[in-house]
Amino acid sequence: MSTSELAPGSKLRHPKFGVGMILSVDESYYKIYFYNTEEIKTLARDYEGFEVEEAKKPDFPMLTLKDVEKAIREALAQTSERAPIVPLGGKWIGGSVTLEPGDSDLQSKEIPMDTFFHKIVMVREKLRVLEQNINNHPKLDDEDRVHLQQYITRCYGSLTTFNVLFAYKEDQFKGSGGKD
């Protein structure tokens, strides 16, 4: 077995530091505890001067820092706040929203309809997360929950203006009355 493929727990001899045990491994280095000096040293895995005294094979594929970073990125992507797929009404596809300032000297702003719609759906998703956090918060009593829930319901009511953009009625916002 190559000295660059050892797992934590392996024992090796270094010409200067003596016998040591590998504590951890990353992509390029071993962190080794040397018994004689009672020190931990970080040494390159491909160092040719090591003599293997007791090799431990990894029970699983060796993870590098890049592997861990990739796994974290994938986990974050899977759990990040992503809006569910909510279709935009057919008549709005390809359209845009134009914001015209009252002052004709100022420039107007045009936003693609799908971008505008996505932002509205994201506001709804964030309101839902807020609602869940309020309902599950351990320090809020029922009275506080009801009080805060009323604000969320009013927000939904204010957003009913945008219901015209949704393809399906069940995706639309509903206020306190459940009506548009």
Coordinates of N, CA and C in Angstrom, one line a residue:
M1 N 0.9 -1.2 0.0 CA 0.0 0.0 0.0 C 0.9 1.2 0.0
S2 N 0.6 2.2 -0.8 CA 1.3 3.4 -0.9 C 1.1 4.3 0.3
T3 N 2.2 5.0 0.7 CA 2.0 5.8 1.9 C 1.1 7.0 1.7
S4 N 0.7 7.3 0.5 CA -0.2 8.4 0.2 C -1.7 7.9 0.3
E5 N -1.9 6.6 0.6 CA -3.3 6.1 0.6 C -3.7 5.6 2.0
L6 N -3.0 6.0 3.1 CA -3.3 5.5 4.4 C -4.5 6.3 5.0
A7 N -5.1 5.5 5.9 CA -6.3 6.1 6.6 C -5.9 6.5 8.0
P8 N -6.7 7.4 8.6 CA -6.5 7.7 10.0 C -6.3 6.4 10.9
G9 N -5.4 6.5 11.8 CA -5.1 5.3 12.7 C -3.9 4.5 12.2
S10 N -3.4 4.8 11.0 CA -2.2 4.2 10.5 C -1.0 4.7 11.3
K11 N 0.0 3.8 11.5 CA 1.2 4.2 12.2 C 2.3 4.2 11.2
L12 N 3.2 5.2 11.2 CA 4.3 5.3 10.3 C 5.5 5.9 11.1
R13 N 6.7 5.7 10.5 CA 7.9 6.2 11.1 C 8.4 7.3 10.2
H14 N 8.8 8.4 10.8 CA 9.4 9.5 10.1 C 10.9 9.6 10.5
P15 N 11.8 9.8 9.6 CA 13.2 9.8 9.9 C 13.6 10.8 11.0
K16 N 12.9 11.9 11.1 CA 13.3 12.9 12.1 C 12.4 12.9 13.3
F17 N 11.1 12.6 13.1 CA 10.1 12.7 14.3 C 9.8 11.4 14.9
G18 N 10.2 10.3 14.3 CA 10.0 9.0 14.9 C 8.6 8.5 14.5
V19 N 8.1 7.6 15.4 CA 6.8 6.9 15.1 C 5.6 7.9 15.4
G20 N 4.7 7.9 14.5 CA 3.5 8.7 14.7 C 2.3 8.0 14.1
M21 N 1.1 8.5 14.5 CA -0.1 8.0 14.1 C -0.9 9.1 13.3
I22 N -1.4 8.7 12.2 CA -2.2 9.6 11.3 C -3.5 9.9 12.0
L23 N -3.8 11.2 12.3 CA -5.1 11.6 12.9 C -6.1 11.9 11.9
S24 N -5.7 12.6 10.8 CA -6.7 13.0 9.8 C -6.0 13.1 8.5
V25 N -6.8 13.1 7.4 CA -6.2 13.1 6.1 C -7.0 14.1 5.3
D26 N -6.4 14.9 4.5 CA -7.1 15.7 3.5 C -6.5 15.4 2.1
E27 N -6.8 16.2 1.2 CA -6.4 16.0 -0.2 C -4.9 15.8 -0.4
S28 N -4.1 16.6 0.3 CA -2.7 16.6 0.1 C -1.8 16.3 1.3
Y29 N -2.4 16.3 2.5 CA -1.6 16.2 3.8 C -2.2 15.2 4.7
Y30 N -1.3 14.8 5.6 CA -1.7 14.0 6.8 C -1.4 14.9 8.0
K31 N -2.3 14.8 9.0 CA -2.1 15.4 10.3 C -1.7 14.2 11.1
I32 N -0.4 14.2 11.7 CA 0.2 13.1 12.4 C 0.6 13.5 13.8
Y33 N 0.2 12.6 14.7 CA 0.7 12.8 16.1 C 1.9 12.0 16.3
F34 N 3.0 12.6 16.7 CA 4.3 11.9 16.9 C 4.5 11.7 18.4
Y35 N 4.6 10.4 18.7 CA 4.7 10.0 20.1 C 5.9 10.6 20.9
N36 N 7.1 10.5 20.3 CA 8.3 11.0 21.0 C 8.3 12.5 21.4
T37 N 7.8 13.3 20.5 CA 7.8 14.7 20.7 C 6.5 15.2 21.2
E38 N 5.5 14.3 21.2 CA 4.1 14.7 21.6 C 3.6 15.9 20.9
E39 N 3.9 15.9 19.6 CA 3.5 17.0 18.7 C 2.6 16.5 17.5
I40 N 1.8 17.4 17.0 CA 1.0 17.1 15.8 C 1.7 17.9 14.7
K41 N 2.0 17.2 13.6 CA 2.6 17.8 12.5 C 1.7 17.6 11.3
T42 N 1.7 18.5 10.3 CA 1.0 18.3 9.1 C 2.1 18.1 8.0
L43 N 2.0 16.9 7.4 CA 3.1 16.5 6.4 C 2.4 16.1 5.1
A44 N 3.1 16.3 4.0 CA 2.6 15.9 2.7 C 2.4 14.4 2.6
R45 N 1.2 14.0 2.0 CA 0.9 12.6 1.9 C 1.9 11.9 0.9
D46 N 2.5 12.6 0.0 CA 3.4 12.0 -1.0 C 4.9 12.0 -0.5
Y47 N 5.1 12.3 0.7 CA 6.5 12.3 1.3 C 7.1 10.9 1.2
E48 N 8.2 10.8 0.6 CA 8.9 9.5 0.3 C 9.6 8.9 1.6
G49 N 9.8 9.7 2.6 CA 10.6 9.2 3.7 C 9.9 8.5 4.8
F50 N 8.5 8.3 4.6 CA 7.8 7.6 5.6 C 8.0 6.1 5.5
E51 N 8.0 5.4 6.6 CA 8.1 4.0 6.7 C 6.8 3.5 7.3
V52 N 6.0 2.7 6.7 CA 4.7 2.3 7.2 C 5.0 1.2 8.2
E53 N 4.5 1.4 9.5 CA 4.6 0.4 10.5 C 3.3 -0.4 10.6
E54 N 2.1 0.3 10.5 CA 0.8 -0.4 10.6 C -0.1 0.4 9.7
A55 N -0.5 -0.3 8.6 CA -1.4 0.4 7.6 C -2.9 0.2 7.9
K56 N -3.6 1.2 7.9 CA -5.1 1.1 8.0 C -5.7 1.5 6.7
K57 N -6.6 0.6 6.2 CA -7.2 1.0 4.9 C -8.5 1.7 5.3
P58 N -8.9 2.7 4.5 CA -10.1 3.4 4.7 C -11.3 2.4 4.5
D59 N -12.3 2.5 5.4 CA -13.5 1.6 5.3 C -14.4 2.2 4.2
F60 N -14.2 3.4 3.8 CA -15.0 4.1 2.8 C -14.1 4.9 2.0
P61 N -14.5 5.3 0.8 CA -13.7 6.1 0.0 C -13.2 7.4 0.8
M62 N -11.9 7.7 0.6 CA -11.4 8.9 1.3 C -12.1 10.1 0.7
L63 N -12.5 11.0 1.7 CA -13.1 12.2 1.3 C -12.1 13.3 1.3
T64 N -12.1 14.1 0.3 CA -11.2 15.3 0.3 C -12.0 16.5 0.6
L65 N -11.4 17.6 0.8 CA -12.1 18.9 1.1 C -13.0 19.2 -0.1
K66 N -12.5 19.0 -1.3 CA -13.4 19.3 -2.4 C -14.6 18.4 -2.4
D67 N -14.5 17.1 -2.0 CA -15.7 16.2 -1.9 C -16.7 16.8 -0.9
V68 N -16.2 17.2 0.2 CA -17.1 17.8 1.3 C -17.7 19.1 0.8
E69 N -17.0 19.9 0.1 CA -17.5 21.2 -0.4 C -18.6 20.9 -1.4
K70 N -18.4 19.9 -2.3 CA -19.3 19.5 -3.3 C -20.6 19.0 -2.6
A71 N -20.5 18.2 -1.6 CA -21.6 17.6 -0.9 C -22.4 18.7 -0.2
I72 N -21.7 19.7 0.4 CA -22.4 20.8 1.0 C -23.2 21.6 0.0
R73 N -22.5 21.9 -1.2 CA -23.2 22.7 -2.2 C -24.4 22.0 -2.7
E74 N -24.3 20.7 -2.9 CA -25.5 19.9 -3.4 C -26.6 19.9 -2.3
A75 N -26.3 19.7 -1.1 CA -27.3 19.8 0.0 C -28.0 21.1 0.1
L76 N -27.2 22.2 0.0 CA -27.8 23.5 0.0 C -28.7 23.8 -1.2
A77 N -28.3 23.3 -2.3 CA -29.1 23.5 -3.5 C -30.4 22.7 -3.4
Q78 N -30.4 21.5 -2.7 CA -31.6 20.8 -2.5 C -32.5 21.4 -1.5
T79 N -32.0 22.1 -0.5 CA -32.8 22.6 0.6 C -33.0 24.1 0.5
S80 N -32.4 24.7 -0.5 CA -32.5 26.2 -0.6 C -34.0 26.6 -0.9
E81 N -34.2 27.8 -0.7 CA -35.6 28.3 -0.9 C -35.8 28.4 -2.4
R82 N -36.5 27.5 -2.9 CA -36.8 27.5 -4.3 C -38.3 27.5 -4.5
A83 N -38.8 28.3 -5.3 CA -40.2 28.3 -5.5 C -40.7 27.1 -6.2
P84 N -41.8 26.5 -5.8 CA -42.4 25.4 -6.6 C -42.7 25.9 -8.0
I85 N -42.9 24.9 -8.8 CA -43.2 25.3 -10.2 C -44.7 25.7 -10.2
V86 N -44.9 27.0 -10.4 CA -46.3 27.5 -10.5 C -46.4 28.2 -11.8
P87 N -47.2 27.7 -12.7 CA -47.3 28.3 -14.0 C -47.9 29.6 -14.1
L88 N -47.3 30.4 -15.0 CA -47.8 31.8 -15.3 C -48.9 31.6 -16.3
G89 N -50.0 32.4 -16.2 CA -51.1 32.3 -17.1 C -50.6 32.5 -18.5
G90 N -51.2 31.7 -19.4 CA -50.7 31.7 -20.8 C -50.7 33.0 -21.5
K91 N -51.7 33.9 -21.2 CA -51.7 35.2 -21.9 C -50.6 36.1 -21.5
W92 N -49.9 35.8 -20.4 CA -48.8 36.6 -19.9 C -47.4 36.2 -20.4
I93 N -47.3 34.9 -20.8 CA -46.0 34.4 -21.2 C -45.4 35.3 -22.3
G94 N -44.2 35.6 -22.1 CA -43.5 36.5 -23.1 C -43.7 38.0 -22.9
G95 N -44.6 38.3 -22.0 CA -45.0 39.7 -21.7 C -44.0 40.4 -20.8
S96 N -44.3 41.6 -20.5 CA -43.4 42.4 -19.6 C -44.3 43.4 -18.8
V97 N -43.7 43.8 -17.7 CA -44.3 44.8 -16.9 C -43.5 46.1 -17.1
T98 N -44.2 47.2 -17.4 CA -43.5 48.5 -17.6 C -43.9 49.4 -16.5
L99 N -42.9 49.9 -15.8 CA -43.1 50.9 -14.7 C -42.8 52.3 -15.2
E100 N -43.8 53.2 -15.3 CA -43.6 54.5 -15.9 C -43.6 55.5 -14.7
P101 N -42.5 56.2 -14.6 CA -42.4 57.3 -13.5 C -43.3 58.4 -13.8
G102 N -43.8 59.1 -12.8 CA -44.6 60.3 -13.0 C -43.9 61.4 -13.7
D103 N -42.6 61.5 -13.5 CA -41.7 62.5 -14.1 C -41.2 62.0 -15.4
S104 N -41.6 62.7 -16.5 CA -41.2 62.3 -17.9 C -39.7 62.4 -18.1
D105 N -39.0 63.1 -17.3 CA -37.6 63.2 -17.5 C -36.9 61.9 -17.0
L106 N -37.6 61.1 -16.2 CA -37.0 59.8 -15.7 C -37.3 58.7 -16.6
Q107 N -36.4 57.7 -16.6 CA -36.5 56.5 -17.5 C -37.5 55.5 -16.9
S108 N -38.2 54.9 -17.8 CA -39.1 53.8 -17.3 C -38.3 52.5 -17.1
K109 N -39.0 51.6 -16.4 CA -38.3 50.3 -16.1 C -39.2 49.2 -16.7
E110 N -38.6 48.3 -17.5 CA -39.3 47.2 -18.0 C -38.8 45.9 -17.4
I111 N -39.7 45.1 -16.9 CA -39.3 43.8 -16.3 C -40.0 42.7 -17.1
P112 N -39.3 41.6 -17.5 CA -40.0 40.5 -18.1 C -41.0 39.9 -17.2
M113 N -42.2 39.5 -17.7 CA -43.3 39.1 -16.9 C -42.9 37.8 -16.1
D114 N -42.1 36.9 -16.7 CA -41.8 35.7 -15.9 C -40.9 36.0 -14.7
T115 N -40.0 37.0 -14.8 CA -39.2 37.5 -13.7 C -40.1 38.1 -12.6
F116 N -41.0 38.9 -13.0 CA -41.9 39.6 -12.1 C -42.8 38.5 -11.4
F117 N -43.3 37.6 -12.1 CA -44.1 36.5 -11.6 C -43.3 35.7 -10.6
H118 N -42.1 35.3 -11.0 CA -41.3 34.5 -10.1 C -41.0 35.2 -8.7
K119 N -40.8 36.5 -8.8 CA -40.6 37.3 -7.5 C -41.9 37.3 -6.7
I120 N -43.1 37.3 -7.3 CA -44.3 37.3 -6.5 C -44.5 35.9 -5.9
V121 N -44.2 34.8 -6.6 CA -44.2 33.5 -6.1 C -43.2 33.3 -4.9
M122 N -42.1 33.9 -5.1 CA -41.1 33.8 -4.0 C -41.5 34.5 -2.7
V123 N -42.2 35.6 -2.9 CA -42.8 36.4 -1.7 C -43.8 35.4 -1.0
R124 N -44.6 34.7 -1.8 CA -45.6 33.8 -1.2 C -44.9 32.7 -0.5
E125 N -43.8 32.1 -1.0 CA -43.1 31.0 -0.4 C -42.4 31.5 0.9
K126 N -41.9 32.7 0.9 CA -41.3 33.3 2.1 C -42.3 33.5 3.2
L127 N -43.5 34.0 2.8 CA -44.6 34.1 3.7 C -45.0 32.8 4.3
R128 N -45.0 31.7 3.5 CA -45.4 30.4 4.0 C -44.3 29.9 5.0
V129 N -43.1 30.2 4.8 CA -42.0 29.8 5.7 C -42.2 30.6 7.0
L130 N -42.4 31.9 6.9 CA -42.7 32.7 8.1 C -43.8 32.2 8.9
E131 N -44.9 31.8 8.2 CA -46.1 31.3 8.8 C -45.8 30.0 9.6
Q132 N -45.0 29.1 9.0 CA -44.6 27.8 9.6 C -43.7 28.1 10.9
N133 N -42.8 29.1 10.7 CA -41.9 29.4 11.9 C -42.7 30.0 13.0
I134 N -43.7 30.8 12.7 CA -44.6 31.4 13.8 C -45.4 30.2 14.4
N135 N -45.9 29.4 13.6 CA -46.8 28.3 14.2 C -46.0 27.3 15.0
N136 N -44.7 27.2 14.7 CA -43.8 26.2 15.4 C -42.9 26.8 16.4
H137 N -43.0 28.1 16.6 CA -42.0 28.8 17.5 C -42.4 28.4 19.0
P138 N -41.4 27.9 19.7 CA -41.6 27.5 21.1 C -41.9 28.6 22.1
K139 N -41.5 29.8 21.8 CA -41.7 30.9 22.8 C -43.0 31.7 22.6
L140 N -43.7 31.4 21.5 CA -44.9 32.1 21.2 C -46.1 31.4 21.8
D141 N -47.0 32.1 22.5 CA -48.2 31.5 22.9 C -49.3 31.6 21.8
D142 N -50.4 31.0 22.0 CA -51.5 30.9 21.0 C -52.0 32.3 20.6
E143 N -52.1 33.2 21.6 CA -52.5 34.6 21.3 C -51.5 35.3 20.4
D144 N -50.2 35.2 20.7 CA -49.2 35.8 19.8 C -49.3 35.2 18.4
R145 N -49.4 33.9 18.3 CA -49.5 33.2 17.0 C -50.7 33.8 16.2
V146 N -51.8 33.9 16.8 CA -53.0 34.4 16.1 C -52.8 35.8 15.7
H147 N -52.2 36.6 16.6 CA -51.9 38.1 16.3 C -51.0 38.2 15.1
L148 N -49.9 37.4 15.0 CA -49.0 37.5 13.9 C -49.6 36.8 12.7
Q149 N -50.4 35.8 12.8 CA -51.0 35.2 11.7 C -51.9 36.1 10.9
Q150 N -52.5 37.0 11.7 CA -53.4 38.0 11.0 C -52.7 38.9 10.0
Y151 N -51.4 39.3 10.4 CA -50.6 40.1 9.5 C -50.3 39.3 8.2
I152 N -50.0 38.0 8.4 CA -49.7 37.2 7.2 C -50.9 37.1 6.3
T153 N -52.1 36.9 6.9 CA -53.3 36.8 6.1 C -53.6 38.1 5.4
R154 N -53.3 39.2 6.0 CA -53.5 40.5 5.4 C -52.5 40.7 4.2
C155 N -51.3 40.2 4.4 CA -50.3 40.2 3.3 C -50.8 39.4 2.1
Y156 N -51.4 38.2 2.4 CA -51.9 37.4 1.3 C -53.1 38.2 0.6
G157 N -53.9 38.9 1.4 CA -55.0 39.7 0.9 C -54.5 40.8 0.0
S158 N -53.4 41.4 0.4 CA -52.8 42.5 -0.5 C -52.3 42.0 -1.8
L159 N -51.9 40.7 -1.8 CA -51.3 40.1 -3.0 C -52.3 39.6 -3.9
T160 N -53.6 39.6 -3.5 CA -54.6 39.0 -4.4 C -54.7 39.8 -5.8
T161 N -54.2 41.0 -5.8 CA -54.1 41.8 -7.0 C -53.4 41.1 -8.1
F162 N -52.5 40.3 -7.7 CA -51.7 39.5 -8.7 C -52.2 38.2 -9.1
N163 N -53.4 37.9 -8.6 CA -54.0 36.6 -9.0 C -54.3 36.4 -10.5
V164 N -54.4 37.5 -11.2 CA -54.7 37.5 -12.6 C -53.5 36.8 -13.4
L165 N -52.3 36.8 -12.8 CA -51.2 36.3 -13.4 C -51.1 34.7 -13.4
F166 N -51.8 34.1 -12.4 CA -51.7 32.7 -12.2 C -52.5 31.9 -13.3
A167 N -51.9 30.8 -13.7 CA -52.6 29.9 -14.7 C -53.8 29.2 -14.0
Y168 N -53.6 28.8 -12.7 CA -54.7 28.0 -12.1 C -55.1 28.7 -10.8
K169 N -56.4 28.6 -10.6 CA -57.1 29.3 -9.5 C -56.5 28.8 -8.1
E170 N -56.2 27.5 -8.1 CA -55.7 26.9 -6.8 C -54.4 27.5 -6.4
D171 N -53.6 28.1 -7.3 CA -52.3 28.7 -7.0 C -52.5 30.1 -6.5
Q172 N -53.6 30.7 -6.6 CA -53.8 32.1 -6.4 C -53.8 32.4 -4.9
F173 N -53.5 33.7 -4.6 CA -53.5 34.2 -3.2 C -55.0 34.3 -2.7
K174 N -55.1 34.1 -1.4 CA -56.4 34.2 -0.8 C -56.3 35.0 0.5
G175 N -57.1 36.0 0.7 CA -57.1 36.9 1.8 C -57.9 36.3 3.0
S176 N -58.2 37.1 3.9 CA -58.9 36.6 5.1 C -60.3 36.0 4.8
G177 N -60.9 36.5 3.8 CA -62.2 36.0 3.4 C -62.1 34.7 2.5
G178 N -60.9 34.4 2.0 CA -60.8 33.3 1.1 C -61.2 33.6 -0.3
K179 N -61.6 34.9 -0.5 CA -62.1 35.3 -1.9 C -61.1 36.3 -2.5
D180 N -61.3 36.5 -3.8 CA -60.4 37.4 -4.5 C -60.9 38.9 -4.3

